[in-house]
PDB file of C-alpha atoms in Angstrom:
ATOM      1  CA  MET A   1      -2.782   7.478  -9.746  1.00 84.00           C
ATOM      2  CA  GLU A   2      -0.823   5.313 -12.086  1.00 93.00           C
ATOM      3  CA  THR A   3      -1.950   2.204 -10.122  1.00 96.00           C
ATOM      4  CA  ALA A   4      -5.720   3.207 -10.749  1.00 96.00           C
ATOM      5  CA  LYS A   5      -4.776   4.535 -14.268  1.00 96.00           C
ATOM      6  CA  GLN A   6      -3.176   0.841 -15.076  1.00 96.00           C
ATOM      7  CA  LEU A   7      -5.683  -0.890 -13.366  1.00 97.00           C
ATOM      8  CA  SER A   8      -8.796   0.923 -15.043  1.00 95.00           C
ATOM      9  CA  LYS A   9      -6.433  -0.059 -18.324  1.00 94.00           C
ATOM     10  CA  GLN A  10      -7.050  -3.671 -17.787  1.00 94.00           C
ATOM     11  CA  GLY A  11     -11.121  -3.522 -16.997  1.00 94.00           C
ATOM     12  CA  SER A  12     -11.069  -3.074 -13.757  1.00 97.00           C
ATOM     13  CA  PHE A  13     -13.853  -0.902 -11.590  1.00 98.00           C
ATOM     14  CA  VAL A  14     -11.049   1.042  -8.894  1.00 98.00           C
ATOM     15  CA  TYR A  15     -12.198   2.974  -6.422  1.00 98.00           C
ATOM     16  CA  LEU A  16      -9.818   5.818  -5.916  1.00 98.00           C
ATOM     17  CA  GLY A  17      -9.217   6.885  -2.422  1.00 98.00           C
ATOM     18  CA  SER A  18      -8.673  10.062  -1.043  1.00 97.00           C
ATOM     19  CA  ARG A  19      -8.984  11.888   2.377  1.00 96.00           C
ATOM     20  CA  ASN A  20     -10.636  14.875   0.511  1.00 96.00           C
ATOM     21  CA  LEU A  21     -13.441  13.818  -1.899  1.00 97.00           C
ATOM     22  CA  GLU A  22     -13.342  16.929  -3.723  1.00 97.00           C
ATOM     23  CA  ASN A  23      -9.374  16.702  -4.931  1.00 97.00           C
ATOM     24  CA  GLY A  24     -10.034  12.578  -5.616  1.00 97.00           C
ATOM     25  CA  GLU A  25     -13.563  13.811  -7.824  1.00 97.00           C
ATOM     26  CA  LYS A  26     -11.185  16.357  -9.719  1.00 97.00           C
ATOM     27  CA  VAL A  27      -8.202  13.761 -10.159  1.00 96.00           C
ATOM     28  CA  VAL A  28     -10.852  11.606 -11.845  1.00 97.00           C
ATOM     29  CA  GLN A  29     -12.733  13.997 -13.943  1.00 97.00           C
ATOM     30  CA  GLU A  30      -9.146  14.119 -15.371  1.00 96.00           C
ATOM     31  CA  LEU A  31      -8.229  10.629 -15.684  1.00 96.00           C
ATOM     32  CA  SER A  32     -11.621  10.357 -17.815  1.00 96.00           C
ATOM     33  CA  GLU A  33     -11.210  13.409 -20.183  1.00 96.00           C
ATOM     34  CA  GLN A  34      -6.987  11.353 -20.740  1.00 96.00           C
ATOM     35  CA  GLY A  35      -9.732   8.240 -21.562  1.00 96.00           C
ATOM     36  CA  TYR A  36      -9.365   6.072 -18.631  1.00 96.00           C
ATOM     37  CA  GLN A  37     -13.607   4.729 -17.515  1.00 93.00           C
ATOM     38  CA  ASN A  38     -14.347   2.902 -14.289  1.00 96.00           C
ATOM     39  CA  ILE A  39     -12.986   4.864 -11.574  1.00 98.00           C
ATOM     40  CA  LYS A  40     -14.270   6.398  -8.974  1.00 98.00           C
ATOM     41  CA  ALA A  41     -13.352   8.664  -6.586  1.00 98.00           C
ATOM     42  CA  ILE A  42     -13.829   7.652  -2.812  1.00 98.00           C
ATOM     43  CA  GLU A  43     -13.704   9.562   0.478  1.00 98.00           C
ATOM     44  CA  ILE A  44     -11.528   7.770   3.299  1.00 98.00           C
ATOM     45  CA  ASP A  45      -9.096   9.190   5.920  1.00 98.00           C
ATOM     46  CA  VAL A  46      -7.112   5.639   7.270  1.00 98.00           C
ATOM     47  CA  THR A  47      -6.701   7.374  10.626  1.00 97.00           C
ATOM     48  CA  ASN A  48     -10.797   7.904  10.944  1.00 98.00           C
ATOM     49  CA  PRO A  49     -12.856   4.823  11.769  1.00 97.00           C
ATOM     50  CA  GLU A  50     -16.044   6.876  10.518  1.00 98.00           C
ATOM     51  CA  SER A  51     -14.345   7.999   7.831  1.00 98.00           C
ATOM     52  CA  ILE A  52     -13.729   3.951   6.674  1.00 98.00           C
ATOM     53  CA  SER A  53     -16.892   2.562   8.116  1.00 98.00           C
ATOM     54  CA  LYS A  54     -18.901   5.084   5.195  1.00 98.00           C
ATOM     55  CA  ALA A  55     -16.062   4.180   2.892  1.00 98.00           C
ATOM     56  CA  LYS A  56     -17.046   0.356   3.384  1.00 98.00           C
ATOM     57  CA  ASN A  57     -20.383   1.012   3.881  1.00 98.00           C
ATOM     58  CA  MET A  58     -20.289   2.453   0.501  1.00 98.00           C
ATOM     59  CA  VAL A  59     -18.678  -0.158  -1.770  1.00 98.00           C
ATOM     60  CA  GLU A  60     -20.842  -2.765   0.003  1.00 98.00           C
ATOM     61  CA  LYS A  61     -24.334  -1.083  -0.992  1.00 98.00           C
ATOM     62  CA  GLU A  62     -22.640  -0.393  -4.772  1.00 98.00           C
ATOM     63  CA  LYS A  63     -20.135  -3.391  -5.399  1.00 98.00           C
ATOM     64  CA  GLY A  64     -21.472  -6.507  -2.572  1.00 98.00           C
ATOM     65  CA  LYS A  65     -17.778  -7.204  -2.630  1.00 98.00           C
ATOM     66  CA  LEU A  66     -14.270  -6.161  -2.487  1.00 98.00           C
ATOM     67  CA  ASP A  67     -11.707  -8.269  -4.963  1.00 98.00           C
ATOM     68  CA  ILE A  68      -8.756  -6.160  -4.269  1.00 98.00           C
ATOM     69  CA  LEU A  69      -7.225  -4.161  -1.504  1.00 98.00           C
ATOM     70  CA  ILE A  70      -3.945  -2.020  -1.842  1.00 98.00           C
ATOM     71  CA  ASN A  71      -3.443  -0.420   1.345  1.00 98.00           C
ATOM     72  CA  ASN A  72      -1.236   2.992  -0.193  1.00 96.00           C
ATOM     73  CA  ALA A  73      -1.415   5.552   2.320  1.00 94.00           C
ATOM     74  CA  GLY A  74       1.613   6.735   3.854  1.00 95.00           C
ATOM     75  CA  ILE A  75       3.355  10.191   5.102  1.00 96.00           C
ATOM     76  CA  LEU A  76       6.657  10.518   5.624  1.00 95.00           C
ATOM     77  CA  GLY A  77       6.747  12.550   8.858  1.00 96.00           C
ATOM     78  CA  VAL A  78       8.730  15.653   9.919  1.00 95.00           C
ATOM     79  CA  ILE A  79      12.446  15.603   8.494  1.00 94.00           C
ATOM     80  CA  PRO A  80      15.424  14.966   9.877  1.00 95.00           C
ATOM     81  CA  GLN A  81      14.261  12.225  11.366  1.00 97.00           C
ATOM     82  CA  THR A  82      16.856  11.044  13.917  1.00 97.00           C
ATOM     83  CA  THR A  83      16.474   8.324  16.566  1.00 97.00           C
ATOM     84  CA  THR A  84      18.073  11.217  19.742  1.00 97.00           C
ATOM     85  CA  GLU A  85      15.950  13.562  18.825  1.00 97.00           C
ATOM     86  CA  THR A  86      12.658  12.991  16.361  1.00 98.00           C
ATOM     87  CA  SER A  87      10.127  13.006  19.514  1.00 98.00           C
ATOM     88  CA  VAL A  88       7.744  10.440  20.320  1.00 98.00           C
ATOM     89  CA  ASN A  89       4.603  12.251  19.132  1.00 98.00           C
ATOM     90  CA  ASN A  90       6.180  12.393  15.323  1.00 97.00           C
ATOM     91  CA  ILE A  91       6.811   8.794  15.647  1.00 98.00           C
ATOM     92  CA  LYS A  92       2.914   8.123  17.185  1.00 98.00           C
ATOM     93  CA  GLU A  93       1.744  10.316  13.862  1.00 98.00           C
ATOM     94  CA  VAL A  94       3.544   8.888  11.128  1.00 98.00           C
ATOM     95  CA  PHE A  95       2.908   5.016  12.779  1.00 98.00           C
ATOM     96  CA  GLU A  96      -1.430   5.908  12.835  1.00 98.00           C
ATOM     97  CA  THR A  97      -1.361   6.720   9.159  1.00 98.00           C
ATOM     98  CA  ASN A  98       1.388   3.881   8.040  1.00 98.00           C
ATOM     99  CA  PHE A  99       0.450   1.031   9.878  1.00 98.00           C
ATOM    100  CA  PHE A 100      -2.830   1.705  12.725  1.00 98.00           C
ATOM    101  CA  GLY A 101      -4.147   3.162   9.765  1.00 98.00           C
ATOM    102  CA  VAL A 102      -3.462   0.054   7.524  1.00 98.00           C
ATOM    103  CA  ILE A 103      -4.762  -2.297  10.233  1.00 98.00           C
ATOM    104  CA  ASN A 104      -7.787  -0.204  10.815  1.00 98.00           C
ATOM    105  CA  VAL A 105      -8.595  -0.512   6.762  1.00 98.00           C
ATOM    106  CA  THR A 106      -8.200  -4.279   6.411  1.00 98.00           C
ATOM    107  CA  GLN A 107      -9.795  -4.959   9.164  1.00 98.00           C
ATOM    108  CA  ALA A 108     -13.288  -2.687   7.813  1.00 98.00           C
ATOM    109  CA  PHE A 109     -13.477  -4.555   4.795  1.00 98.00           C
ATOM    110  CA  LEU A 110     -12.390  -8.063   5.576  1.00 98.00           C
ATOM    111  CA  GLU A 111     -15.736  -8.805   5.750  1.00 98.00           C
ATOM    112  CA  LEU A 112     -16.150  -7.749   1.413  1.00 98.00           C
ATOM    113  CA  LEU A 113     -12.765  -9.283   0.820  1.00 98.00           C
ATOM    114  CA  LYS A 114     -13.897 -12.561   2.483  1.00 98.00           C
ATOM    115  CA  LYS A 115     -17.418 -12.173  -0.510  1.00 98.00           C
ATOM    116  CA  SER A 116     -14.576 -12.383  -3.399  1.00 98.00           C
ATOM    117  CA  ASP A 117     -13.656 -15.684  -5.287  1.00 97.00           C
ATOM    118  CA  GLY A 118     -10.148 -14.650  -5.361  1.00 97.00           C
ATOM    119  CA  PRO A 119     -10.071 -11.597  -2.374  1.00 98.00           C
ATOM    120  CA  ARG A 120      -6.352 -10.122  -2.721  1.00 98.00           C
ATOM    121  CA  ILE A 121      -4.498  -7.712   0.096  1.00 98.00           C
ATOM    122  CA  SER A 122      -0.877  -5.629  -0.500  1.00 98.00           C
ATOM    123  CA  ASN A 123       0.098  -3.493   1.622  1.00 98.00           C
ATOM    124  CA  ILE A 124       1.986  -0.928   0.042  1.00 98.00           C
ATOM    125  CA  THR A 125       5.824  -1.046   1.839  1.00 98.00           C
ATOM    126  CA  SER A 126       9.295   0.393   1.588  1.00 97.00           C
ATOM    127  CA  GLY A 127      13.276  -0.908   1.079  1.00 97.00           C
ATOM    128  CA  LEU A 128      13.308   0.964   4.217  1.00 97.00           C
ATOM    129  CA  GLY A 129      11.349  -1.903   5.856  1.00 98.00           C
ATOM    130  CA  SER A 130      14.089  -4.358   5.576  1.00 98.00           C
ATOM    131  CA  LEU A 131      15.841  -5.304   8.802  1.00 98.00           C
ATOM    132  CA  THR A 132      17.564  -7.673   7.100  1.00 98.00           C
ATOM    133  CA  LEU A 133      18.862  -4.605   4.037  1.00 98.00           C
ATOM    134  CA  HIS A 134      19.111  -2.461   7.452  1.00 98.00           C
ATOM    135  CA  SER A 135      22.153  -4.520   8.638  1.00 98.00           C
ATOM    136  CA  ASP A 136      24.439  -4.921   5.289  1.00 98.00           C
ATOM    137  CA  PRO A 137      26.868  -2.330   5.189  1.00 98.00           C
ATOM    138  CA  THR A 138      26.838  -2.588   1.741  1.00 97.00           C
ATOM    139  CA  TRP A 139      23.201  -2.170   0.407  1.00 97.00           C
ATOM    140  CA  LYS A 140      22.620   0.953  -1.349  1.00 94.00           C
ATOM    141  CA  TYR A 141      20.647   2.434   1.131  1.00 96.00           C
ATOM    142  CA  TYR A 142      22.606   1.725   4.228  1.00 97.00           C
ATOM    143  CA  HIS A 143      22.463   5.105   5.369  1.00 97.00           C
ATOM    144  CA  VAL A 144      19.189   6.264   5.113  1.00 96.00           C
ATOM    145  CA  LYS A 145      17.946   5.304   8.831  1.00 97.00           C
ATOM    146  CA  ASN A 146      15.072   7.178  10.689  1.00 97.00           C
ATOM    147  CA  ALA A 147      13.090   7.256  13.806  1.00 98.00           C
ATOM    148  CA  ALA A 148      10.056   6.853  11.926  1.00 98.00           C
ATOM    149  CA  TYR A 149       9.588   5.831   8.632  1.00 98.00           C
ATOM    150  CA  GLY A 150      11.662   3.128   7.510  1.00 98.00           C
ATOM    151  CA  PRO A 151      10.019   1.443  11.825  1.00 98.00           C
ATOM    152  CA  SER A 152       6.370   2.084  10.482  1.00 98.00           C
ATOM    153  CA  LYS A 153       6.929   0.023   7.385  1.00 98.00           C
ATOM    154  CA  SER A 154       8.893  -2.628   8.861  1.00 98.00           C
ATOM    155  CA  ALA A 155       5.966  -3.043  11.499  1.00 98.00           C
ATOM    156  CA  LEU A 156       3.180  -3.615   8.203  1.00 98.00           C
ATOM    157  CA  ASN A 157       6.031  -5.955   7.276  1.00 98.00           C
ATOM    158  CA  ALA A 158       5.458  -7.944  10.069  1.00 98.00           C
ATOM    159  CA  TYR A 159       1.532  -7.503  10.183  1.00 98.00           C
ATOM    160  CA  THR A 160       1.584  -8.689   6.785  1.00 98.00           C
ATOM    161  CA  ILE A 161       3.288 -12.117   7.430  1.00 98.00           C
ATOM    162  CA  ALA A 162       0.648 -12.627  10.347  1.00 98.00           C
ATOM    163  CA  LEU A 163      -2.143 -11.634   8.450  1.00 98.00           C
ATOM    164  CA  ALA A 164      -1.314 -13.643   5.371  1.00 98.00           C
ATOM    165  CA  TYR A 165      -0.647 -16.561   8.108  1.00 98.00           C
ATOM    166  CA  GLU A 166      -3.662 -16.524   9.777  1.00 98.00           C
ATOM    167  CA  LEU A 167      -5.520 -16.277   6.343  1.00 98.00           C
ATOM    168  CA  ARG A 168      -3.737 -18.895   4.770  1.00 98.00           C
ATOM    169  CA  GLU A 169      -6.588 -21.764   4.652  1.00 98.00           C
ATOM    170  CA  LEU A 170      -8.594 -18.700   2.593  1.00 98.00           C
ATOM    171  CA  PRO A 171      -8.019 -17.751  -1.273  1.00 98.00           C
ATOM    172  CA  PHE A 172      -6.063 -14.842  -0.416  1.00 98.00           C
ATOM    173  CA  LYS A 173      -2.861 -13.978  -1.330  1.00 98.00           C
ATOM    174  CA  ILE A 174      -1.244 -11.169   0.958  1.00 98.00           C
ATOM    175  CA  ASN A 175       1.891  -9.888   0.731  1.00 98.00           C
ATOM    176  CA  VAL A 176       3.821  -6.526   0.756  1.00 98.00           C
ATOM    177  CA  ILE A 177       5.031  -4.649  -1.908  1.00 98.00           C
ATOM    178  CA  ASP A 178       7.828  -2.218  -2.512  1.00 98.00           C
ATOM    179  CA  PRO A 179       7.300  -0.350  -6.002  1.00 96.00           C
ATOM    180  CA  GLY A 180      11.144   1.029  -5.031  1.00 93.00           C
ATOM    181  CA  TYR A 181      12.409   4.529  -4.804  1.00 84.00           C
ATOM    182  CA  THR A 182      10.178   6.110  -7.305  1.00 76.00           C
ATOM    183  CA  ALA A 183      10.252   9.725  -8.299  1.00 60.00           C
ATOM    184  CA  THR A 184       6.857  11.220  -6.625  1.00 67.00           C
ATOM    185  CA  ASP A 185       6.028  14.359  -4.748  1.00 65.00           C
ATOM    186  CA  PHE A 186       6.292  11.933  -1.782  1.00 62.00           C
ATOM    187  CA  ASN A 187      10.170  11.940  -2.138  1.00 64.00           C
ATOM    188  CA  ALA A 188      10.534  16.124  -4.214  1.00 63.00           C
ATOM    189  CA  HIS A 189      11.040  13.444  -6.860  1.00 57.00           C
ATOM    190  CA  SER A 190      14.579  12.439  -5.709  1.00 64.00           C
ATOM    191  CA  GLY A 191      14.186   8.144  -6.653  1.00 67.00           C
ATOM    192  CA  PRO A 192      15.826   6.853  -9.822  1.00 72.00           C
ATOM    193  CA  GLY A 193      12.459   4.982 -10.481  1.00 74.00           C
ATOM    194  CA  SER A 194       9.262   5.824 -12.692  1.00 90.00           C
ATOM    195  CA  VAL A 195       5.604   5.694 -11.569  1.00 91.00           C
ATOM    196  CA  GLU A 196       4.499   3.748 -14.658  1.00 94.00           C
ATOM    197  CA  SER A 197       7.221   1.211 -13.265  1.00 95.00           C
ATOM    198  CA  ALA A 198       6.385   1.375  -9.455  1.00 95.00           C
ATOM    199  CA  ALA A 199       2.236   0.986 -10.328  1.00 96.00           C
ATOM    200  CA  SER A 200       3.605  -2.660 -13.205  1.00 96.00           C
ATOM    201  CA  PHE A 201       5.260  -4.097  -9.613  1.00 97.00           C
ATOM    202  CA  ILE A 202       2.518  -2.893  -8.108  1.00 98.00           C
ATOM    203  CA  ILE A 203       0.055  -4.443  -9.971  1.00 98.00           C
ATOM    204  CA  LYS A 204       1.914  -7.480 -10.933  1.00 97.00           C
ATOM    205  CA  HIS A 205       2.244  -8.874  -7.384  1.00 97.00           C
ATOM    206  CA  THR A 206      -0.873  -8.414  -6.943  1.00 98.00           C
ATOM    207  CA  LEU A 207      -3.004  -9.889  -9.723  1.00 97.00           C
ATOM    208  CA  THR A 208      -1.702 -13.226  -9.374  1.00 97.00           C
ATOM    209  CA  ASP A 209      -3.220 -16.388  -9.603  1.00 96.00           C
ATOM    210  CA  GLU A 210      -4.840 -19.305  -7.349  1.00 96.00           C
ATOM    211  CA  ASN A 211      -1.534 -20.508  -7.085  1.00 97.00           C
ATOM    212  CA  GLY A 212       0.281 -17.484  -6.244  1.00 97.00           C
ATOM    213  CA  PRO A 213       2.882 -16.449  -3.135  1.00 98.00           C
ATOM    214  CA  THR A 214       1.543 -15.335   0.173  1.00 98.00           C
ATOM    215  CA  GLY A 215       3.152 -13.496   3.181  1.00 98.00           C
ATOM    216  CA  GLN A 216       5.722 -12.208   1.140  1.00 98.00           C
ATOM    217  CA  TYR A 217       7.978  -9.182   0.356  1.00 98.00           C
ATOM    218  CA  PHE A 218       8.826  -7.765  -3.612  1.00 98.00           C
ATOM    219  CA  SER A 219      11.095  -4.839  -3.941  1.00 98.00           C
ATOM    220  CA  ASN A 220      10.910  -2.974  -7.486  1.00 96.00           C
ATOM    221  CA  ASP A 221      14.850  -2.320  -6.094  1.00 95.00           C
ATOM    222  CA  ILE A 222      15.940  -6.141  -5.586  1.00 95.00           C
ATOM    223  CA  GLU A 223      17.751  -7.102  -9.418  1.00 88.00           C
ATOM    224  CA  ASP A 224      16.586 -10.118  -9.640  1.00 89.00           C
ATOM    225  CA  GLU A 225      13.943 -12.001 -11.804  1.00 90.00           C
ATOM    226  CA  THR A 226      12.144 -13.114  -8.112  1.00 94.00           C
ATOM    227  CA  GLY A 227      12.006  -9.712  -7.106  1.00 97.00           C
ATOM    228  CA  ILE A 228      11.562 -11.032  -3.504  1.00 98.00           C
ATOM    229  CA  SER A 229      13.155  -8.655  -0.943  1.00 98.00           C
ATOM    230  CA  PRO A 230      15.001 -10.027   2.354  1.00 98.00           C
ATOM    231  CA  TRP A 231      12.611  -9.617   5.814  1.00 98.00           C
TER     232      TRP A 231
END
């Protein structure tokens, strides 16, 4: 929601995706009362091809194209998530949203993105998707290992590299962006980062110019000016 707010402030028209349209419309109403304009709720379930198709058709009918796609849907899965005891079904459920859902949405909206002069795809990932950091005992989150969530983001990272390469001759900029360990409902507000900082970071690495990077991995938890994370 914070990303939608900041994009709205910058003058963008935003479709705010929600699995439940009524809930999404309530959020948009709240934002409207706070002065945020040009935000519209759109029903979309990334695990449901029919829902994705309806959302795509709505955008096509109303706007004819799409300039930016931010794939932000994600679930944590059943916790604890040990590699020795977490069921394959639980792992599949996480991958269905965090990985396959992104592919479903991206492929569906690709036609509309290609109509944009400067299409952008930002896949929201996590530092827990970095295999390099997971292999470094000095990393502050080294002991946060799980069987489904982290691996689903590693898979998403790999897919994004391949997608950026495939579309490299077109004006796409396609990156994975880790907003950092942020205090949200997703983690019971245990993260040290603010939603404002997370959203600002996502937008910074989404609204890039024609010379911006593609196929890169940015993280708000990387403490240098580049924000580039190791894969």
